[in-house]
Amino acid sequence: MICEQFDPGQWRLSFNQPEADFLINVLARLGRHYQEDVSRMPPALRAYWQGAISRGGGGDKNDLKESQEVLAEARSELRGERLALVENWLRDYELSEERDPWKVEISTAERDEFVAMLNDRRMLIAAELGVTEQDMEADLSQIANEARRTGILEIDVLGHFILVMLGPQIYRP
Amino acid sequence: MATSAAKPGTETSPDVDVEEKLKEAFARGWSIIVWNDPVNLMDYVVYVFKAVLKMNEQDASRHMWEVHQKGKSVVGRETREKSELIVHRLRSFGLNATMEQA
């Protein structure tokens, strides 16, 4: 994957065929997830979308309840926005004539949304599998459970995509 | 149409009451807290702090390290409404953010 700025605020992403295949698979899964009814999700995923706005530190309970409702509504709208974004990406891929490499041109705002959406997938896998700090630091070959190993690999690959996209603006002392 | 008239001396001014509550709430403020998690990348967290909280590189890195080493960092203090917005923005990037009355 390559990310290059070709104009101020404009970015060109290039994916080779295996990267594009991987990404399309991720986007399809995200699209299905965004359409799921949150109330029917497993507790860990439900917590990701509806987690408490406070960890019990003071404040008026009515204020917190109100804030929790505001957040829940905003999170629900976000899922709809992200679903539309997924559909745009999948449509773009369907209509593209050249797929090796598959090239996409996006604005900085679109890139940021895309990055946040890929990070959703990382966080959702982690929540679903109960991924820990030790898992993230472990040698993948030492993780016996295949679903867990595959999940952590996907988290790593998506993390690589994110860093490639943010690379030009990440500060390195 | 029914009308009601308050008896003099039996009513507190709602304006004063609201104003005092607003002043009090504003003075105390709401802390925005970001919690550590095992998955978000350090560089990514710095990037989100810069994008959402408009922090400079140094502050963003300092708060990222605080989250990583101490488990959490208070990244801002705002009114309730603004805190709600910021918590939502941070969560939309996948960060585990909460708010607490200071």
PDB file of C-alpha atoms in Angstrom:
ATOM      1  CA  MET A   1       0.000   0.000   0.000  1.00  0.00           C
ATOM      2  CA  ILE A   2       1.199   3.467  -0.884  1.00  0.00           C
ATOM      3  CA  CYS A   3      -0.208   6.788   0.312  1.00  0.00           C
ATOM      4  CA  GLU A   4       0.977   9.936  -1.396  1.00  0.00           C
ATOM      5  CA  GLN A   5      -0.146  13.529  -1.264  1.00  0.00           C
ATOM      6  CA  PHE A   6      -0.587  14.822  -4.811  1.00  0.00           C
ATOM      7  CA  ASP A   7      -2.135  18.198  -3.959  1.00  0.00           C
ATOM      8  CA  PRO A   8      -2.665  20.110  -0.714  1.00  0.00           C
ATOM      9  CA  GLY A   9      -5.385  18.194   1.136  1.00  0.00           C
ATOM     10  CA  GLN A  10      -5.570  15.471  -1.539  1.00  0.00           C
ATOM     11  CA  TRP A  11      -4.236  11.936  -1.193  1.00  0.00           C
ATOM     12  CA  ARG A  12      -3.791   9.028  -3.548  1.00  0.00           C
ATOM     13  CA  LEU A  13      -3.928   5.523  -2.085  1.00  0.00           C
ATOM     14  CA  SER A  14      -2.647   2.567  -4.123  1.00  0.00           C
ATOM     15  CA  PHE A  15      -3.341  -1.049  -3.198  1.00  0.00           C
ATOM     16  CA  ASN A  16      -1.893  -4.079  -4.942  1.00  0.00           C
ATOM     17  CA  GLN A  17      -4.278  -6.950  -5.652  1.00  0.00           C
ATOM     18  CA  PRO A  18      -3.828  -8.900  -2.375  1.00  0.00           C
ATOM     19  CA  GLU A  19      -4.110  -5.669  -0.354  1.00  0.00           C
ATOM     20  CA  ALA A  20      -7.257  -4.672  -2.252  1.00  0.00           C
ATOM     21  CA  ASP A  21      -8.789  -8.124  -1.736  1.00  0.00           C
ATOM     22  CA  PHE A  22      -8.035  -7.928   1.971  1.00  0.00           C
ATOM     23  CA  LEU A  23      -9.444  -4.430   2.255  1.00  0.00           C
ATOM     24  CA  ILE A  24     -12.649  -5.265   0.389  1.00  0.00           C
ATOM     25  CA  ASN A  25     -13.172  -8.221   2.708  1.00  0.00           C
ATOM     26  CA  VAL A  26     -12.676  -5.969   5.740  1.00  0.00           C
ATOM     27  CA  LEU A  27     -15.070  -3.356   4.349  1.00  0.00           C
ATOM     28  CA  ALA A  28     -17.732  -5.965   3.595  1.00  0.00           C
ATOM     29  CA  ARG A  29     -17.528  -7.244   7.178  1.00  0.00           C
ATOM     30  CA  LEU A  30     -17.682  -3.704   8.536  1.00  0.00           C
ATOM     31  CA  GLY A  31     -20.708  -2.985   6.348  1.00  0.00           C
ATOM     32  CA  ARG A  32     -22.541  -5.981   7.782  1.00  0.00           C
ATOM     33  CA  HIS A  33     -21.536  -4.998  11.296  1.00  0.00           C
ATOM     34  CA  TYR A  34     -22.794  -1.418  10.923  1.00  0.00           C
ATOM     35  CA  GLN A  35     -26.203  -2.800   9.903  1.00  0.00           C
ATOM     36  CA  GLU A  36     -26.523  -5.096  12.906  1.00  0.00           C
ATOM     37  CA  ASP A  37     -28.893  -4.249  15.702  1.00  0.00           C
ATOM     38  CA  VAL A  38     -26.658  -3.126  18.578  1.00  0.00           C
ATOM     39  CA  SER A  39     -29.041  -4.528  21.193  1.00  0.00           C
ATOM     40  CA  ARG A  40     -28.520  -8.026  19.743  1.00  0.00           C
ATOM     41  CA  MET A  41     -24.719  -7.856  19.698  1.00  0.00           C
ATOM     42  CA  PRO A  42     -22.554  -9.763  22.188  1.00  0.00           C
ATOM     43  CA  PRO A  43     -21.910  -7.655  25.336  1.00  0.00           C
ATOM     44  CA  ALA A  44     -18.334  -6.715  24.357  1.00  0.00           C
ATOM     45  CA  LEU A  45     -19.412  -5.298  20.990  1.00  0.00           C
ATOM     46  CA  ARG A  46     -22.452  -3.630  22.503  1.00  0.00           C
ATOM     47  CA  ALA A  47     -20.131  -1.956  25.003  1.00  0.00           C
ATOM     48  CA  TYR A  48     -18.023  -0.589  22.146  1.00  0.00           C
ATOM     49  CA  TRP A  49     -21.067   1.202  20.716  1.00  0.00           C
ATOM     50  CA  GLN A  50     -22.978   1.960  23.889  1.00  0.00           C
ATOM     51  CA  GLY A  51     -20.340   2.024  26.619  1.00  0.00           C
ATOM     52  CA  ALA A  52     -20.864   4.213  29.676  1.00  0.00           C
ATOM     53  CA  ILE A  53     -19.936   7.845  29.249  1.00  0.00           C
ATOM     54  CA  SER A  54     -18.526   7.952  32.781  1.00  0.00           C
ATOM     55  CA  ARG A  55     -16.788   5.484  35.059  1.00  0.00           C
ATOM     56  CA  GLY A  56     -18.738   6.626  38.054  1.00  0.00           C
ATOM     57  CA  GLY A  57     -16.838   9.741  38.981  1.00  0.00           C
ATOM     58  CA  GLY A  58     -19.174  12.238  40.620  1.00  0.00           C
ATOM     59  CA  GLY A  59     -21.600  14.532  38.895  1.00  0.00           C
ATOM     60  CA  ASP A  60     -25.351  14.788  38.822  1.00  0.00           C
ATOM     61  CA  LYS A  61     -26.896  11.448  37.830  1.00  0.00           C
ATOM     62  CA  ASN A  62     -29.498  13.178  35.675  1.00  0.00           C
ATOM     63  CA  ASP A  63     -26.766  15.098  33.839  1.00  0.00           C
ATOM     64  CA  LEU A  64     -24.892  11.874  33.194  1.00  0.00           C
ATOM     65  CA  LYS A  65     -28.041  10.113  32.019  1.00  0.00           C
ATOM     66  CA  GLU A  66     -28.704  12.935  29.600  1.00  0.00           C
ATOM     67  CA  SER A  67     -25.106  12.866  28.363  1.00  0.00           C
ATOM     68  CA  GLN A  68     -25.312   9.099  27.941  1.00  0.00           C
ATOM     69  CA  GLU A  69     -28.401   9.517  25.766  1.00  0.00           C
ATOM     70  CA  VAL A  70     -26.699  12.203  23.670  1.00  0.00           C
ATOM     71  CA  LEU A  71     -23.703   9.927  23.167  1.00  0.00           C
ATOM     72  CA  ALA A  72     -25.859   6.898  22.291  1.00  0.00           C
ATOM     73  CA  GLU A  73     -27.684   8.903  19.644  1.00  0.00           C
ATOM     74  CA  ALA A  74     -24.437  10.256  18.191  1.00  0.00           C
ATOM     75  CA  ARG A  75     -22.937   6.748  18.117  1.00  0.00           C
ATOM     76  CA  SER A  76     -26.015   5.433  16.333  1.00  0.00           C
ATOM     77  CA  GLU A  77     -25.764   8.180  13.690  1.00  0.00           C
ATOM     78  CA  LEU A  78     -22.079   7.432  13.290  1.00  0.00           C
ATOM     79  CA  ARG A  79     -22.854   3.817  12.373  1.00  0.00           C
ATOM     80  CA  GLY A  80     -25.157   5.046   9.604  1.00  0.00           C
ATOM     81  CA  GLU A  81     -22.494   7.451   8.315  1.00  0.00           C
ATOM     82  CA  ARG A  82     -19.833   4.739   8.355  1.00  0.00           C
ATOM     83  CA  LEU A  83     -22.142   2.336   6.522  1.00  0.00           C
ATOM     84  CA  ALA A  84     -22.601   4.923   3.750  1.00  0.00           C
ATOM     85  CA  LEU A  85     -18.830   5.336   3.606  1.00  0.00           C
ATOM     86  CA  VAL A  86     -18.311   1.559   3.309  1.00  0.00           C
ATOM     87  CA  GLU A  87     -20.844   1.413   0.491  1.00  0.00           C
ATOM     88  CA  ASN A  88     -19.035   4.217  -1.354  1.00  0.00           C
ATOM     89  CA  TRP A  89     -15.725   2.368  -1.108  1.00  0.00           C
ATOM     90  CA  LEU A  90     -17.244  -0.913  -2.273  1.00  0.00           C
ATOM     91  CA  ARG A  91     -18.990   0.859  -5.162  1.00  0.00           C
ATOM     92  CA  ASP A  92     -15.741   2.528  -6.151  1.00  0.00           C
ATOM     93  CA  TYR A  93     -14.029  -0.849  -6.223  1.00  0.00           C
ATOM     94  CA  GLU A  94     -16.838  -2.422  -8.246  1.00  0.00           C
ATOM     95  CA  LEU A  95     -16.625   0.353 -10.845  1.00  0.00           C
ATOM     96  CA  SER A  96     -12.835   0.510 -11.026  1.00  0.00           C
ATOM     97  CA  GLU A  97     -11.361  -0.699 -14.279  1.00  0.00           C
ATOM     98  CA  GLU A  98      -7.888  -1.252 -12.930  1.00  0.00           C
ATOM     99  CA  ARG A  99      -7.449  -3.192  -9.718  1.00  0.00           C
ATOM    100  CA  ASP A 100      -3.737  -3.965  -9.643  1.00  0.00           C
ATOM    101  CA  PRO A 101      -2.958  -1.517  -8.354  1.00  0.00           C
ATOM    102  CA  TRP A 102      -6.329  -0.177  -7.258  1.00  0.00           C
ATOM    103  CA  LYS A 103      -5.986   3.586  -6.875  1.00  0.00           C
ATOM    104  CA  VAL A 104      -8.261   5.854  -4.878  1.00  0.00           C
ATOM    105  CA  GLU A 105      -8.067   9.621  -4.574  1.00  0.00           C
ATOM    106  CA  ILE A 106      -9.476  11.157  -1.410  1.00  0.00           C
ATOM    107  CA  SER A 107      -9.409  14.386   0.594  1.00  0.00           C
ATOM    108  CA  THR A 108      -7.764  14.670   4.003  1.00  0.00           C
ATOM    109  CA  ALA A 109     -11.189  14.581   5.698  1.00  0.00           C
ATOM    110  CA  GLU A 110     -12.127  11.420   3.777  1.00  0.00           C
ATOM    111  CA  ARG A 111      -8.784   9.859   4.629  1.00  0.00           C
ATOM    112  CA  ASP A 112      -9.338  10.595   8.328  1.00  0.00           C
ATOM    113  CA  GLU A 113     -12.807   8.997   8.209  1.00  0.00           C
ATOM    114  CA  PHE A 114     -11.367   5.985   6.421  1.00  0.00           C
ATOM    115  CA  VAL A 115      -8.610   5.630   9.013  1.00  0.00           C
ATOM    116  CA  ALA A 116     -11.147   5.845  11.856  1.00  0.00           C
ATOM    117  CA  MET A 117     -13.318   3.238  10.141  1.00  0.00           C
ATOM    118  CA  LEU A 118     -10.424   0.794   9.745  1.00  0.00           C
ATOM    119  CA  ASN A 119      -9.643   1.370  13.393  1.00  0.00           C
ATOM    120  CA  ASP A 120     -13.270   0.413  14.195  1.00  0.00           C
ATOM    121  CA  ARG A 121     -12.539  -2.978  12.715  1.00  0.00           C
ATOM    122  CA  ARG A 122      -9.383  -3.341  14.832  1.00  0.00           C
ATOM    123  CA  MET A 123     -11.247  -2.397  17.995  1.00  0.00           C
ATOM    124  CA  LEU A 124     -14.200  -4.663  17.194  1.00  0.00           C
ATOM    125  CA  ILE A 125     -11.971  -7.692  16.626  1.00  0.00           C
ATOM    126  CA  ALA A 126     -10.161  -6.920  19.882  1.00  0.00           C
ATOM    127  CA  ALA A 127     -13.434  -6.567  21.779  1.00  0.00           C
ATOM    128  CA  GLU A 128     -14.870  -9.741  20.297  1.00  0.00           C
ATOM    129  CA  LEU A 129     -11.776 -11.833  21.061  1.00  0.00           C
ATOM    130  CA  GLY A 130     -10.891 -10.136  24.340  1.00  0.00           C
ATOM    131  CA  VAL A 131      -7.432  -9.225  23.026  1.00  0.00           C
ATOM    132  CA  THR A 132      -4.954  -8.202  25.725  1.00  0.00           C
ATOM    133  CA  GLU A 133      -1.687  -6.260  25.802  1.00  0.00           C
ATOM    134  CA  GLN A 134       0.162  -9.597  26.052  1.00  0.00           C
ATOM    135  CA  ASP A 135      -1.616 -10.878  22.922  1.00  0.00           C
ATOM    136  CA  MET A 136      -0.521  -7.802  20.992  1.00  0.00           C
ATOM    137  CA  GLU A 137       3.086  -8.279  22.059  1.00  0.00           C
ATOM    138  CA  ALA A 138       3.142 -12.059  21.586  1.00  0.00           C
ATOM    139  CA  ASP A 139       4.802 -13.910  18.738  1.00  0.00           C
ATOM    140  CA  LEU A 140       1.860 -14.821  16.473  1.00  0.00           C
ATOM    141  CA  SER A 141       3.183 -18.322  15.933  1.00  0.00           C
ATOM    142  CA  GLN A 142       2.882 -18.917  19.680  1.00  0.00           C
ATOM    143  CA  ILE A 143      -0.871 -18.228  19.728  1.00  0.00           C
ATOM    144  CA  ALA A 144      -2.495 -21.628  19.494  1.00  0.00           C
ATOM    145  CA  ASN A 145      -6.092 -20.608  18.828  1.00  0.00           C
ATOM    146  CA  GLU A 146      -6.499 -20.042  15.097  1.00  0.00           C
ATOM    147  CA  ALA A 147      -9.362 -17.526  15.318  1.00  0.00           C
ATOM    148  CA  ARG A 148      -7.383 -15.485  17.812  1.00  0.00           C
ATOM    149  CA  ARG A 149      -4.221 -15.669  15.703  1.00  0.00           C
ATOM    150  CA  THR A 150      -6.087 -14.608  12.570  1.00  0.00           C
ATOM    151  CA  GLY A 151      -7.808 -11.792  14.435  1.00  0.00           C
ATOM    152  CA  ILE A 152      -4.566 -10.407  15.819  1.00  0.00           C
ATOM    153  CA  LEU A 153      -2.953 -10.652  12.383  1.00  0.00           C
ATOM    154  CA  GLU A 154      -5.844  -8.632  10.932  1.00  0.00           C
ATOM    155  CA  ILE A 155      -5.440  -6.038  13.702  1.00  0.00           C
ATOM    156  CA  ASP A 156      -1.725  -5.805  12.841  1.00  0.00           C
ATOM    157  CA  VAL A 157      -2.250  -5.485   9.089  1.00  0.00           C
ATOM    158  CA  LEU A 158      -4.915  -2.804   9.531  1.00  0.00           C
ATOM    159  CA  GLY A 159      -2.578  -1.011  11.932  1.00  0.00           C
ATOM    160  CA  HIS A 160       0.044  -1.038   9.186  1.00  0.00           C
ATOM    161  CA  PHE A 161      -2.473   0.456   6.724  1.00  0.00           C
ATOM    162  CA  ILE A 162      -3.330   3.187   9.215  1.00  0.00           C
ATOM    163  CA  LEU A 163       0.291   4.088   9.851  1.00  0.00           C
ATOM    164  CA  VAL A 164       1.025   4.205   6.120  1.00  0.00           C
ATOM    165  CA  MET A 165      -1.849   6.654   5.673  1.00  0.00           C
ATOM    166  CA  LEU A 166      -0.856   8.823   8.603  1.00  0.00           C
ATOM    167  CA  GLY A 167       2.858   8.455   7.959  1.00  0.00           C
ATOM    168  CA  PRO A 168       3.454  11.833   6.336  1.00  0.00           C
ATOM    169  CA  GLN A 169       2.057  13.681   9.352  1.00  0.00           C
ATOM    170  CA  ILE A 170       3.315  11.551  12.211  1.00  0.00           C
ATOM    171  CA  TYR A 171       5.991  13.287  14.195  1.00  0.00           C
ATOM    172  CA  ARG A 172       9.172  11.303  14.664  1.00  0.00           C
ATOM    173  CA  PRO A 173      11.775  12.930  16.911  1.00  0.00           C
TER     174      PRO A 173
ATOM    175  CA  MET B   1     -57.211  30.647  29.130  1.00  0.00           C
ATOM    176  CA  ALA B   2     -55.972  30.155  32.635  1.00  0.00           C
ATOM    177  CA  THR B   3     -53.405  32.499  34.061  1.00  0.00           C
ATOM    178  CA  SER B   4     -51.399  32.190  37.216  1.00  0.00           C
ATOM    179  CA  ALA B   5     -49.847  34.890  39.299  1.00  0.00           C
ATOM    180  CA  ALA B   6     -47.234  34.160  41.911  1.00  0.00           C
ATOM    181  CA  LYS B   7     -47.710  35.702  45.281  1.00  0.00           C
ATOM    182  CA  PRO B   8     -45.076  38.318  46.080  1.00  0.00           C
ATOM    183  CA  GLY B   9     -42.423  37.011  48.407  1.00  0.00           C
ATOM    184  CA  THR B  10     -43.159  33.332  47.813  1.00  0.00           C
ATOM    185  CA  GLU B  11     -41.106  32.873  44.679  1.00  0.00           C
ATOM    186  CA  THR B  12     -37.381  32.636  43.943  1.00  0.00           C
ATOM    187  CA  SER B  13     -36.318  34.170  40.673  1.00  0.00           C
ATOM    188  CA  PRO B  14     -35.790  31.350  38.127  1.00  0.00           C
ATOM    189  CA  ASP B  15     -33.338  33.549  36.226  1.00  0.00           C
ATOM    190  CA  VAL B  16     -31.055  33.942  39.223  1.00  0.00           C
ATOM    191  CA  ASP B  17     -31.340  30.252  40.012  1.00  0.00           C
ATOM    192  CA  VAL B  18     -30.411  29.186  36.486  1.00  0.00           C
ATOM    193  CA  GLU B  19     -27.593  31.694  36.285  1.00  0.00           C
ATOM    194  CA  GLU B  20     -26.098  30.455  39.546  1.00  0.00           C
ATOM    195  CA  LYS B  21     -26.331  26.850  38.444  1.00  0.00           C
ATOM    196  CA  LEU B  22     -24.689  27.718  35.139  1.00  0.00           C
ATOM    197  CA  LYS B  23     -21.866  29.561  36.868  1.00  0.00           C
ATOM    198  CA  GLU B  24     -21.355  26.687  39.259  1.00  0.00           C
ATOM    199  CA  ALA B  25     -21.371  24.086  36.507  1.00  0.00           C
ATOM    200  CA  PHE B  26     -18.983  26.102  34.384  1.00  0.00           C
ATOM    201  CA  ALA B  27     -16.615  26.670  37.285  1.00  0.00           C
ATOM    202  CA  ARG B  28     -16.450  22.956  38.120  1.00  0.00           C
ATOM    203  CA  GLY B  29     -16.395  21.796  34.525  1.00  0.00           C
ATOM    204  CA  TRP B  30     -16.198  18.269  33.206  1.00  0.00           C
ATOM    205  CA  SER B  31     -12.941  16.408  32.811  1.00  0.00           C
ATOM    206  CA  ILE B  32     -12.430  14.428  29.620  1.00  0.00           C
ATOM    207  CA  ILE B  33     -10.485  11.250  30.301  1.00  0.00           C
ATOM    208  CA  VAL B  34      -8.844   8.895  27.831  1.00  0.00           C
ATOM    209  CA  TRP B  35      -8.165   5.360  29.057  1.00  0.00           C
ATOM    210  CA  ASN B  36      -5.500   2.904  27.987  1.00  0.00           C
ATOM    211  CA  ASP B  37      -6.383  -0.033  25.769  1.00  0.00           C
ATOM    212  CA  PRO B  38      -4.254  -2.810  24.288  1.00  0.00           C
ATOM    213  CA  VAL B  39      -4.929  -2.113  20.608  1.00  0.00           C
ATOM    214  CA  ASN B  40      -4.721   1.556  19.652  1.00  0.00           C
ATOM    215  CA  LEU B  41      -1.293   2.433  18.269  1.00  0.00           C
ATOM    216  CA  MET B  42       0.746   5.113  20.015  1.00  0.00           C
ATOM    217  CA  ASP B  43       1.246   7.132  16.831  1.00  0.00           C
ATOM    218  CA  TYR B  44      -2.453   6.864  16.107  1.00  0.00           C
ATOM    219  CA  VAL B  45      -3.373   8.181  19.563  1.00  0.00           C
ATOM    220  CA  VAL B  46      -1.044  11.157  19.081  1.00  0.00           C
ATOM    221  CA  TYR B  47      -2.640  11.815  15.718  1.00  0.00           C
ATOM    222  CA  VAL B  48      -6.174  11.691  17.210  1.00  0.00           C
ATOM    223  CA  PHE B  49      -5.221  14.071  20.047  1.00  0.00           C
ATOM    224  CA  LYS B  50      -3.869  16.520  17.493  1.00  0.00           C
ATOM    225  CA  ALA B  51      -6.873  16.174  15.178  1.00  0.00           C
ATOM    226  CA  VAL B  52      -9.660  16.248  17.769  1.00  0.00           C
ATOM    227  CA  LEU B  53      -8.186  18.238  20.652  1.00  0.00           C
ATOM    228  CA  LYS B  54      -6.002  20.514  18.513  1.00  0.00           C
ATOM    229  CA  MET B  55      -3.013  19.704  20.697  1.00  0.00           C
ATOM    230  CA  ASN B  56       0.497  20.424  19.509  1.00  0.00           C
ATOM    231  CA  GLU B  57       2.882  17.526  18.962  1.00  0.00           C
ATOM    232  CA  GLN B  58       4.504  17.843  22.379  1.00  0.00           C
ATOM    233  CA  ASP B  59       1.251  17.905  24.379  1.00  0.00           C
ATOM    234  CA  ALA B  60      -0.282  15.122  22.303  1.00  0.00           C
ATOM    235  CA  SER B  61       2.774  12.916  22.891  1.00  0.00           C
ATOM    236  CA  ARG B  62       2.824  13.739  26.611  1.00  0.00           C
ATOM    237  CA  HIS B  63      -0.831  12.761  27.050  1.00  0.00           C
ATOM    238  CA  MET B  64      -0.349   9.623  24.941  1.00  0.00           C
ATOM    239  CA  TRP B  65       2.512   8.513  27.220  1.00  0.00           C
ATOM    240  CA  GLU B  66       0.439   9.287  30.295  1.00  0.00           C
ATOM    241  CA  VAL B  67      -2.366   7.078  28.969  1.00  0.00           C
ATOM    242  CA  HIS B  68       0.106   4.329  28.170  1.00  0.00           C
ATOM    243  CA  GLN B  69       2.022   4.412  31.445  1.00  0.00           C
ATOM    244  CA  LYS B  70      -0.589   5.456  34.006  1.00  0.00           C
ATOM    245  CA  GLY B  71      -3.642   3.928  32.376  1.00  0.00           C
ATOM    246  CA  LYS B  72      -5.450   7.212  31.769  1.00  0.00           C
ATOM    247  CA  SER B  73      -4.980  10.894  31.097  1.00  0.00           C
ATOM    248  CA  VAL B  74      -7.198  13.918  31.608  1.00  0.00           C
ATOM    249  CA  VAL B  75      -7.005  15.550  28.200  1.00  0.00           C
ATOM    250  CA  GLY B  76      -9.305  18.498  28.787  1.00  0.00           C
ATOM    251  CA  ARG B  77     -11.858  20.242  30.947  1.00  0.00           C
ATOM    252  CA  GLU B  78     -14.958  21.740  29.360  1.00  0.00           C
ATOM    253  CA  THR B  79     -18.633  22.445  29.860  1.00  0.00           C
ATOM    254  CA  ARG B  80     -20.869  19.386  29.846  1.00  0.00           C
ATOM    255  CA  GLU B  81     -22.099  19.939  26.302  1.00  0.00           C
ATOM    256  CA  LYS B  82     -18.625  20.448  24.890  1.00  0.00           C
ATOM    257  CA  SER B  83     -17.305  17.453  26.809  1.00  0.00           C
ATOM    258  CA  GLU B  84     -20.061  15.283  25.312  1.00  0.00           C
ATOM    259  CA  LEU B  85     -19.036  16.395  21.850  1.00  0.00           C
ATOM    260  CA  ILE B  86     -15.341  15.736  22.474  1.00  0.00           C
ATOM    261  CA  VAL B  87     -15.992  12.331  24.046  1.00  0.00           C
ATOM    262  CA  HIS B  88     -18.056  11.433  20.988  1.00  0.00           C
ATOM    263  CA  ARG B  89     -15.312  12.611  18.615  1.00  0.00           C
ATOM    264  CA  LEU B  90     -12.625  10.673  20.506  1.00  0.00           C
ATOM    265  CA  ARG B  91     -14.791   7.551  20.532  1.00  0.00           C
ATOM    266  CA  SER B  92     -15.513   7.921  16.829  1.00  0.00           C
ATOM    267  CA  PHE B  93     -11.758   7.378  16.373  1.00  0.00           C
ATOM    268  CA  GLY B  94     -11.905   4.318  18.626  1.00  0.00           C
ATOM    269  CA  LEU B  95     -10.376   5.842  21.741  1.00  0.00           C
ATOM    270  CA  ASN B  96     -11.860   4.887  25.091  1.00  0.00           C
ATOM    271  CA  ALA B  97     -12.966   8.288  26.398  1.00  0.00           C
ATOM    272  CA  THR B  98     -15.219   9.191  29.312  1.00  0.00           C
ATOM    273  CA  MET B  99     -16.181  12.363  31.175  1.00  0.00           C
ATOM    274  CA  GLU B 100     -16.428  13.137  34.860  1.00  0.00           C
ATOM    275  CA  GLN B 101     -17.493  16.214  36.746  1.00  0.00           C
ATOM    276  CA  ALA B 102     -14.374  17.832  38.125  1.00  0.00           C
TER     277      ALA B 102
END
